[in-house]
Every structure is written in structure tokens, then in C-alpha cells.
Amino acid sequence: MTDEAAVAAPPPWIAAQAKSLLAQRGHAWLLHGPSGLGQYGLAMELARAWLCEQPGEGGACGVCGSCHAIDVRTHADLCVLMPETTLLELGWPLGEKAQTEIDDKKRKASKEIRVDAMRDTVEFSQRTSARGRGKVVLVFPAEQMNNITANALLKTLEEPPGDVKFVLASESAHQLLPTIRSRCLGHAMHWPDAQSSLQWLQSRGFDAGQAQLLLKAMGGRPEDAAAFAASGRDPVAWSSLPKAVARGDTAFFKDWTLPQTIDALHKLCHDLMAVRAGAAPRFFAAVDLTSNAPLAALSEWAKALSRSMRTMDHPFSAGLMLEALVGQAKSVLNSVH
């Protein structure tokens, strides 16, 4: 997500949820649900409103000094606790030491929330508010805390300083420690209806056909749909993915990351299993699903893809893993009873 997207008006379903949550009391929220439903966006809307100098009934004013400080990523009373890779992706600055280490190639940006970042966050929560509106700690994605990091946060959640609020946003809340979940007020993200999602995608420059295709490909999750297009992948080519896989065409995935490839293969496997069971496909048009692979082979393929997900961030060779994934998929799709 770019800085421009981050400061834009939130989708209507996010604005409605923010208004509802702001009317409730609590010092720690856990926003949870599948990817693409706007956990980060909702967390930011809550943080903006809590720190705003002139908040209204619907949230932050968007024009005060506090809102501007958040827009330019310099608010002294907002601490964002994220993996370094996520900070970079969303345009948040790294600490001076971390930035120097990465710039000097002493290490790569971390995909986990680091323990030293958590220690800085605990210290932040104990300071006096700089602007007098309290302080906010935003954790995203919260499931990227390991047990050591999560336990460091737990003590602060148990005995929070009087003027600090926490908002944790997660796409895999079941991975969080039960003690973390129990100390937060939970909020399950709302699924927007199809018409609202289509209108939102069209407002971002997609025509009606593209919006419908993207939304179907991403299982009805509008932010995932926008991210798919922003990644540089061709939405129009989505319908040709099943045939490309059946041919064993690894070139189809040349602009895709391994996680994106495995996700797409999972969706293809899901839809083929659904069709074999007499149900409607969710991610592809039925006309594009021509394989007659037996259900048993599809079930084994689904298990293999789940195993691949556990190693996709650390493959011995991304190219070899891609060849193995596509080869495996081709074998399954061309199998018969």
C-alpha cells in the first residue's frame, strides 16, 4: 500500500466499523479476519481518531496537526509495531540503527516483529504523551510476534499505563497467544457486500469487468483485489491460469512471488474440488475449469500445497520450487480416474 492510499478516505465499510468501535470503551482492541478486509486500514482510522485534536462523531478530522503528523509518519504519540518488511512496504520509517544495518547489508529486513522493537514499544507506552491526547500502539500483523515478543507485550497489556490504547490487527488471530487474545476486545472484520466492493474498486480506476474479475479471483476481498492489480500481475490473465498450469507453463508465473503462486494454486485446487463435489467454484469461472482430476488426487494436492506454504519464505531455490509446484499441479490436473 502506498502513502497516497494510506491517507485516502477509507472504504465505506471501514468507516462504518470505525464509527461503531469508537463509540465503545476499551484500552485494547484485536481486529481479526481474513486478509483483504482492511484490518490495517481500520486500525489506522481508530488511531487517527484517538489522537485527533478535533475528533468528530465519525472519527478524525483529517486536517489538524495530529492528523497531518500521522499522514507524514512523524506522530510522537503513535507507535507502529510491525515487521521491518511491513514498515518498508507501508512507508513507515525504520529506526536509525535498523536502517543503517540494512543499508550496510549487515542483515536483511526482518519478517518478524523483533524483540528490540517490542522493548522500544514498552518504553514508549510508559512515556508522557507529547501532544496531550494520549498514546496509541498499533501492532500489525500481530501474528508476526513470536512467543518472546508477545510475552513482552503481555505485561503491558495486563497493566497498561493510563493514557495508552492498543490496537492489534491480524489476519491469523488463532496464531496469537491465548493470553494476548483474552486481554483485548475482539472485533471480527465485516465482509463488504459485492456491490460496495465493486463500486470501491471502480472508484480506484478499474472498469466494471476488471473489478468483477479481480473480486472473484480474490474471493470477494476488495483490498486483496486492489493489491493483486498493484503487484503488476495481469488480472485479465487470471482466467487462463488453469490451462497454463495444465500445460506445465512456469513462465505464466514469472512476475509472481512464491506465496502468490501457492495461493493461486490453492484457489485452483479448491475450485476443482468444489466442482467435483457438485458445488459452484469460488475463484474461477466454471468454464475455465476443464480438468477431470479425481477427488482423491486433488485432496492429496491440497495437502502438499499446505506443506509448501510452510517453507515458501525460505526455499533452497525459488526457481526449482516453482518448477516443482507447477509440475505437481500439471500431473494432478491431467490425471484421470
Short mmCIF file of C-alpha atoms in Angstrom, two decimals:
data_model
loop_
_atom_site.label_atom_id
_atom_site.label_comp_id
_atom_site.label_asym_id
_atom_site.label_seq_id
_atom_site.Cartn_x
_atom_site.Cartn_y
_atom_site.Cartn_z
CA MET A 1 0.00 0.00 0.00
CA THR A 2 1.39 3.41 -0.92
CA ASP A 3 1.44 6.52 1.24
CA GLU A 4 -1.22 8.04 -1.01
CA ALA A 5 -3.52 5.07 -0.44
CA ALA A 6 -2.85 5.17 3.28
CA VAL A 7 -4.09 8.76 3.66
CA ALA A 8 -7.06 8.42 1.29
CA ALA A 9 -10.61 8.27 2.62
CA PRO A 10 -11.35 4.78 3.94
CA PRO A 11 -13.83 2.49 2.18
CA PRO A 12 -17.38 2.94 3.50
CA TRP A 13 -17.41 -0.43 5.31
CA ILE A 14 -14.21 0.55 7.17
CA ALA A 15 -15.61 3.98 8.09
CA ALA A 16 -18.78 2.35 9.45
CA GLN A 17 -16.82 -0.11 11.60
CA ALA A 18 -14.57 2.68 12.91
CA LYS A 19 -17.59 4.74 13.94
CA SER A 20 -19.06 1.75 15.79
CA LEU A 21 -15.82 0.89 17.60
CA LEU A 22 -15.12 4.49 18.59
CA ALA A 23 -18.46 4.58 20.40
CA GLN A 24 -17.28 1.74 22.65
CA ARG A 25 -14.89 1.85 25.59
CA GLY A 26 -11.74 -0.17 25.98
CA HIS A 27 -7.97 0.15 26.02
CA ALA A 28 -7.03 -2.74 23.70
CA TRP A 29 -8.69 -3.99 20.53
CA LEU A 30 -7.94 -7.04 18.40
CA LEU A 31 -9.18 -6.66 14.81
CA HIS A 32 -9.24 -10.06 13.17
CA GLY A 33 -10.37 -11.76 9.98
CA PRO A 34 -9.05 -12.98 6.62
CA SER A 35 -6.72 -10.85 4.52
CA GLY A 36 -8.15 -8.18 2.28
CA LEU A 37 -10.85 -6.95 4.66
CA GLY A 38 -8.98 -3.86 5.88
CA GLN A 39 -7.56 -4.66 9.34
CA TYR A 40 -4.69 -2.22 8.91
CA GLY A 41 -6.94 0.50 7.50
CA LEU A 42 -9.40 0.16 10.37
CA ALA A 43 -6.58 0.19 12.92
CA MET A 44 -5.28 3.42 11.39
CA GLU A 45 -8.73 5.01 11.48
CA LEU A 46 -9.01 4.22 15.19
CA ALA A 47 -5.52 5.59 15.89
CA ARG A 48 -6.26 8.78 13.95
CA ALA A 49 -9.49 9.37 15.86
CA TRP A 50 -7.99 8.65 19.29
CA LEU A 51 -5.16 11.13 18.68
CA CYS A 52 -7.11 13.75 16.71
CA GLU A 53 -7.27 17.26 18.18
CA GLN A 54 -10.76 17.88 16.79
CA PRO A 55 -12.43 14.45 16.52
CA GLY A 56 -15.98 14.24 15.25
CA GLU A 57 -18.64 11.60 15.70
CA GLY A 58 -17.37 9.69 12.66
CA GLY A 59 -13.67 9.84 13.52
CA ALA A 60 -10.66 12.06 12.90
CA CYS A 61 -10.99 15.50 11.36
CA GLY A 62 -8.18 14.89 8.84
CA VAL A 63 -6.86 18.46 8.94
CA CYS A 64 -5.44 19.11 12.42
CA GLY A 65 -1.77 18.95 13.35
CA SER A 66 -2.16 15.46 14.77
CA CYS A 67 -3.77 14.11 11.59
CA HIS A 68 -1.03 15.71 9.50
CA ALA A 69 1.68 14.21 11.71
CA ILE A 70 0.20 10.75 11.14
CA ASP A 71 -0.01 11.38 7.39
CA VAL A 72 3.71 12.16 7.23
CA ARG A 73 4.63 9.33 9.63
CA THR A 74 6.05 11.57 12.38
CA HIS A 75 3.45 11.50 15.17
CA ALA A 76 5.25 11.36 18.53
CA ASP A 77 2.34 9.61 20.26
CA LEU A 78 1.79 6.84 17.70
CA CYS A 79 3.99 3.74 17.82
CA VAL A 80 3.61 1.28 14.94
CA LEU A 81 4.94 -2.16 15.81
CA MET A 82 5.44 -4.16 12.61
CA PRO A 83 7.97 -6.41 10.91
CA GLU A 84 10.60 -4.31 9.14
CA THR A 85 9.43 -5.63 5.78
CA THR A 86 5.90 -4.37 6.54
CA LEU A 87 7.18 -0.99 7.75
CA LEU A 88 9.02 -0.52 4.47
CA GLU A 89 6.05 -1.67 2.40
CA LEU A 90 3.67 0.74 4.13
CA GLY A 91 6.04 3.69 4.13
CA TRP A 92 6.86 3.84 7.84
CA PRO A 93 10.43 4.75 8.82
CA LEU A 94 12.74 2.22 10.44
CA GLY A 95 14.78 3.12 13.49
CA GLU A 96 18.14 4.68 12.72
CA LYS A 97 20.10 1.62 13.85
CA ALA A 98 17.95 -0.84 11.88
CA GLN A 99 18.06 1.32 8.77
CA THR A 100 21.85 1.54 8.94
CA GLU A 101 22.24 -2.22 9.38
CA ILE A 102 20.01 -2.91 6.39
CA ASP A 103 21.60 -0.20 4.23
CA ASP A 104 25.04 -1.61 5.03
CA LYS A 105 23.77 -5.10 4.09
CA LYS A 106 24.69 -6.44 7.52
CA ARG A 107 21.29 -8.15 7.56
CA LYS A 108 18.00 -8.26 5.69
CA ALA A 109 14.81 -6.59 6.85
CA SER A 110 13.07 -8.83 9.36
CA LYS A 111 9.77 -10.54 8.53
CA GLU A 112 9.02 -10.92 12.23
CA ILE A 113 8.35 -8.29 14.87
CA ARG A 114 11.74 -8.01 16.55
CA VAL A 115 12.17 -8.20 20.33
CA ASP A 116 14.17 -4.95 20.45
CA ALA A 117 11.28 -3.19 18.67
CA MET A 118 8.92 -4.54 21.32
CA ARG A 119 11.20 -3.26 24.08
CA ASP A 120 11.12 0.19 22.47
CA THR A 121 7.33 -0.06 22.33
CA VAL A 122 7.06 -0.91 26.03
CA GLU A 123 9.28 2.07 26.83
CA PHE A 124 7.10 4.27 24.56
CA SER A 125 3.94 3.23 26.40
CA GLN A 126 5.43 4.46 29.69
CA ARG A 127 6.26 7.96 28.45
CA THR A 128 4.14 11.05 28.92
CA SER A 129 2.01 11.97 25.92
CA ALA A 130 3.72 14.60 23.75
CA ARG A 131 0.51 16.17 22.42
CA GLY A 132 -1.72 15.57 25.42
CA ARG A 133 -4.19 13.30 23.61
CA GLY A 134 -2.83 10.04 24.95
CA LYS A 135 -0.75 7.48 23.06
CA VAL A 136 -1.53 4.64 20.65
CA VAL A 137 0.35 1.42 19.90
CA LEU A 138 -0.64 -0.22 16.59
CA VAL A 139 0.52 -3.81 16.05
CA PHE A 140 0.23 -5.29 12.53
CA PRO A 141 0.25 -8.08 11.56
CA ALA A 142 0.00 -9.14 15.19
CA GLU A 143 0.58 -12.81 14.36
CA GLN A 144 4.16 -11.93 13.43
CA MET A 145 5.03 -11.65 17.11
CA ASN A 146 6.91 -14.73 18.29
CA ASN A 147 6.33 -16.03 21.83
CA ILE A 148 9.14 -13.96 23.32
CA THR A 149 7.89 -10.76 21.69
CA ALA A 150 4.27 -11.47 22.57
CA ASN A 151 5.12 -12.14 26.22
CA ALA A 152 6.98 -8.83 26.37
CA LEU A 153 3.77 -7.09 25.23
CA LEU A 154 1.55 -9.15 27.53
CA LYS A 155 2.73 -7.48 30.75
CA THR A 156 1.96 -4.03 29.33
CA LEU A 157 -1.47 -5.20 28.15
CA GLU A 158 -2.16 -6.56 31.66
CA GLU A 159 -1.15 -3.32 33.41
CA PRO A 160 -1.46 -0.56 30.79
CA PRO A 161 -0.39 2.99 31.56
CA GLY A 162 -3.43 5.21 31.92
CA ASP A 163 -3.23 7.11 28.64
CA VAL A 164 -2.24 4.43 26.13
CA LYS A 165 -4.51 2.46 23.80
CA PHE A 166 -3.57 -0.65 21.86
CA VAL A 167 -4.96 -1.84 18.55
CA LEU A 168 -3.76 -5.20 17.26
CA ALA A 169 -4.67 -6.16 13.69
CA SER A 170 -4.33 -9.74 12.50
CA GLU A 171 -5.10 -11.97 9.53
CA SER A 172 -4.35 -15.11 11.60
CA ALA A 173 -5.54 -14.36 15.12
CA HIS A 174 -5.55 -18.07 16.01
CA GLN A 175 -1.73 -17.89 15.98
CA LEU A 176 -1.69 -15.35 18.81
CA LEU A 177 -1.14 -16.42 22.39
CA PRO A 178 -4.48 -17.05 24.13
CA THR A 179 -3.35 -14.67 26.87
CA ILE A 180 -2.94 -11.89 24.29
CA ARG A 181 -6.38 -12.54 22.79
CA SER A 182 -8.05 -12.65 26.21
CA ARG A 183 -6.78 -9.19 27.13
CA CYS A 184 -8.20 -7.50 24.04
CA LEU A 185 -11.71 -6.67 22.95
CA GLY A 186 -12.18 -8.70 19.79
CA HIS A 187 -13.70 -7.37 16.59
CA ALA A 188 -14.34 -9.65 13.61
CA MET A 189 -13.88 -7.70 10.39
CA HIS A 190 -17.06 -7.22 8.36
CA TRP A 191 -17.27 -8.58 4.82
CA PRO A 192 -18.45 -5.81 2.48
CA ASP A 193 -21.25 -6.69 0.10
CA ALA A 194 -20.35 -7.30 -3.54
CA GLN A 195 -21.89 -4.07 -4.81
CA SER A 196 -19.97 -1.89 -2.34
CA SER A 197 -16.75 -3.71 -3.18
CA LEU A 198 -17.29 -3.27 -6.93
CA GLN A 199 -18.05 0.43 -6.52
CA TRP A 200 -14.92 0.92 -4.41
CA LEU A 201 -12.71 -0.84 -6.98
CA GLN A 202 -14.24 1.22 -9.78
CA SER A 203 -13.53 4.38 -7.79
CA ARG A 204 -9.86 3.33 -7.87
CA GLY A 205 -9.80 3.28 -11.65
CA PHE A 206 -10.89 -0.25 -12.59
CA ASP A 207 -13.66 -0.73 -15.12
CA ALA A 208 -16.65 -2.89 -14.22
CA GLY A 209 -15.29 -6.01 -15.93
CA GLN A 210 -11.88 -5.76 -14.27
CA ALA A 211 -13.46 -5.09 -10.88
CA GLN A 212 -15.68 -8.18 -11.15
CA LEU A 213 -12.78 -10.37 -12.29
CA LEU A 214 -10.48 -9.15 -9.53
CA LEU A 215 -13.12 -9.54 -6.86
CA LYS A 216 -13.89 -13.12 -7.92
CA ALA A 217 -10.20 -14.01 -8.12
CA MET A 218 -9.68 -12.78 -4.57
CA GLY A 219 -12.75 -14.45 -3.10
CA GLY A 220 -14.70 -11.24 -2.56
CA ARG A 221 -11.95 -9.43 -0.64
CA PRO A 222 -11.67 -5.92 -2.12
CA GLU A 223 -8.29 -4.90 -0.69
CA ASP A 224 -6.73 -8.16 -1.86
CA ALA A 225 -8.22 -7.42 -5.28
CA ALA A 226 -6.59 -3.99 -5.39
CA ALA A 227 -3.29 -5.45 -4.17
CA PHE A 228 -3.38 -8.08 -6.95
CA ALA A 229 -3.56 -5.39 -9.60
CA ALA A 230 -0.97 -3.21 -7.85
CA SER A 231 1.50 -6.12 -7.83
CA GLY A 232 1.91 -5.87 -11.60
CA ARG A 233 0.18 -9.17 -12.38
CA ASP A 234 -2.32 -9.11 -15.24
CA PRO A 235 -5.88 -9.53 -13.93
CA VAL A 236 -7.14 -10.47 -17.41
CA ALA A 237 -4.79 -13.47 -17.46
CA TRP A 238 -6.39 -14.95 -14.34
CA SER A 239 -8.95 -16.92 -16.35
CA SER A 240 -6.18 -18.59 -18.35
CA LEU A 241 -4.30 -19.79 -15.25
CA PRO A 242 -5.91 -23.28 -15.09
CA LYS A 243 -4.96 -24.10 -18.69
CA ALA A 244 -1.44 -22.69 -18.21
CA VAL A 245 -0.97 -24.92 -15.16
CA ALA A 246 -2.32 -27.94 -17.03
CA ARG A 247 0.35 -27.29 -19.70
CA GLY A 248 3.06 -27.02 -17.06
CA ASP A 249 3.78 -23.42 -18.12
CA THR A 250 6.09 -21.99 -15.44
CA ALA A 251 6.51 -18.79 -17.50
CA PHE A 252 2.95 -17.85 -16.58
CA PHE A 253 4.20 -17.14 -13.03
CA LYS A 254 7.35 -15.21 -13.99
CA ASP A 255 6.15 -12.00 -12.31
CA TRP A 256 4.68 -13.78 -9.28
CA THR A 257 6.23 -14.41 -5.89
CA LEU A 258 6.15 -17.93 -4.48
CA PRO A 259 3.48 -17.03 -1.88
CA GLN A 260 1.31 -15.57 -4.67
CA THR A 261 1.81 -18.68 -6.79
CA ILE A 262 0.96 -21.09 -3.97
CA ASP A 263 -2.11 -19.01 -3.09
CA ALA A 264 -3.33 -19.17 -6.71
CA LEU A 265 -2.75 -22.93 -6.90
CA HIS A 266 -4.64 -23.37 -3.63
CA LYS A 267 -7.58 -21.48 -5.14
CA LEU A 268 -7.48 -23.59 -8.27
CA CYS A 269 -7.38 -26.78 -6.18
CA HIS A 270 -10.29 -25.53 -4.06
CA ASP A 271 -12.46 -24.79 -7.10
CA LEU A 272 -11.70 -28.12 -8.77
CA MET A 273 -12.65 -29.93 -5.57
CA ALA A 274 -15.83 -27.86 -5.32
CA VAL A 275 -16.83 -28.72 -8.89
CA ARG A 276 -16.11 -32.42 -8.33
CA ALA A 277 -18.38 -32.26 -5.27
CA GLY A 278 -21.16 -30.59 -7.26
CA ALA A 279 -20.70 -27.09 -5.86
CA ALA A 280 -20.05 -23.81 -7.63
CA PRO A 281 -16.44 -22.59 -7.96
CA ARG A 282 -15.49 -19.51 -5.96
CA PHE A 283 -12.36 -18.08 -7.61
CA PHE A 284 -12.60 -19.10 -11.28
CA ALA A 285 -15.38 -19.27 -13.83
CA ALA A 286 -16.71 -22.81 -14.24
CA VAL A 287 -15.94 -22.71 -17.97
CA ASP A 288 -12.22 -22.31 -17.21
CA LEU A 289 -12.07 -25.45 -15.06
CA THR A 290 -11.73 -28.27 -17.57
CA SER A 291 -9.80 -30.82 -15.50
CA ASN A 292 -11.42 -34.14 -14.57
CA ALA A 293 -8.87 -34.94 -11.87
CA PRO A 294 -10.20 -37.38 -9.27
CA LEU A 295 -11.12 -36.04 -5.85
CA ALA A 296 -8.50 -38.18 -4.12
CA ALA A 297 -5.70 -36.68 -6.22
CA LEU A 298 -6.99 -33.17 -5.59
CA SER A 299 -7.12 -33.85 -1.84
CA GLU A 300 -3.50 -35.01 -1.81
CA TRP A 301 -2.52 -31.94 -3.84
CA ALA A 302 -4.20 -29.66 -1.30
CA LYS A 303 -2.18 -31.27 1.49
CA ALA A 304 1.04 -30.86 -0.50
CA LEU A 305 0.31 -27.17 -1.10
CA SER A 306 -0.26 -26.69 2.63
CA ARG A 307 3.15 -28.20 3.30
CA SER A 308 4.71 -25.91 0.68
CA MET A 309 3.26 -22.87 2.43
CA ARG A 310 5.39 -23.61 5.49
CA THR A 311 8.64 -23.35 3.51
CA MET A 312 7.76 -20.80 0.83
CA ASP A 313 9.64 -17.95 2.52
CA HIS A 314 12.85 -19.98 2.77
CA PRO A 315 13.14 -22.20 -0.32
CA PHE A 316 16.51 -23.65 -1.29
CA SER A 317 15.86 -22.31 -4.80
CA ALA A 318 12.80 -20.29 -5.77
CA GLY A 319 13.14 -21.37 -9.40
CA LEU A 320 13.31 -25.05 -8.54
CA MET A 321 10.40 -24.73 -6.13
CA LEU A 322 8.30 -23.07 -8.85
CA GLU A 323 9.12 -25.88 -11.28
CA ALA A 324 8.18 -28.46 -8.64
CA LEU A 325 4.90 -26.70 -7.83
CA VAL A 326 3.82 -26.36 -11.46
CA GLY A 327 4.99 -29.88 -12.31
CA GLN A 328 3.00 -31.29 -9.43
CA ALA A 329 -0.08 -29.28 -10.47
CA LYS A 330 0.23 -30.40 -14.10
CA SER A 331 0.38 -34.04 -13.01
CA VAL A 332 -2.76 -33.69 -10.89
CA LEU A 333 -4.77 -31.74 -13.46
CA ASN A 334 -4.03 -34.28 -16.18
CA SER A 335 -4.76 -37.30 -14.01
CA VAL A 336 -7.90 -39.34 -14.68
CA HIS A 337 -9.93 -42.00 -12.88
#
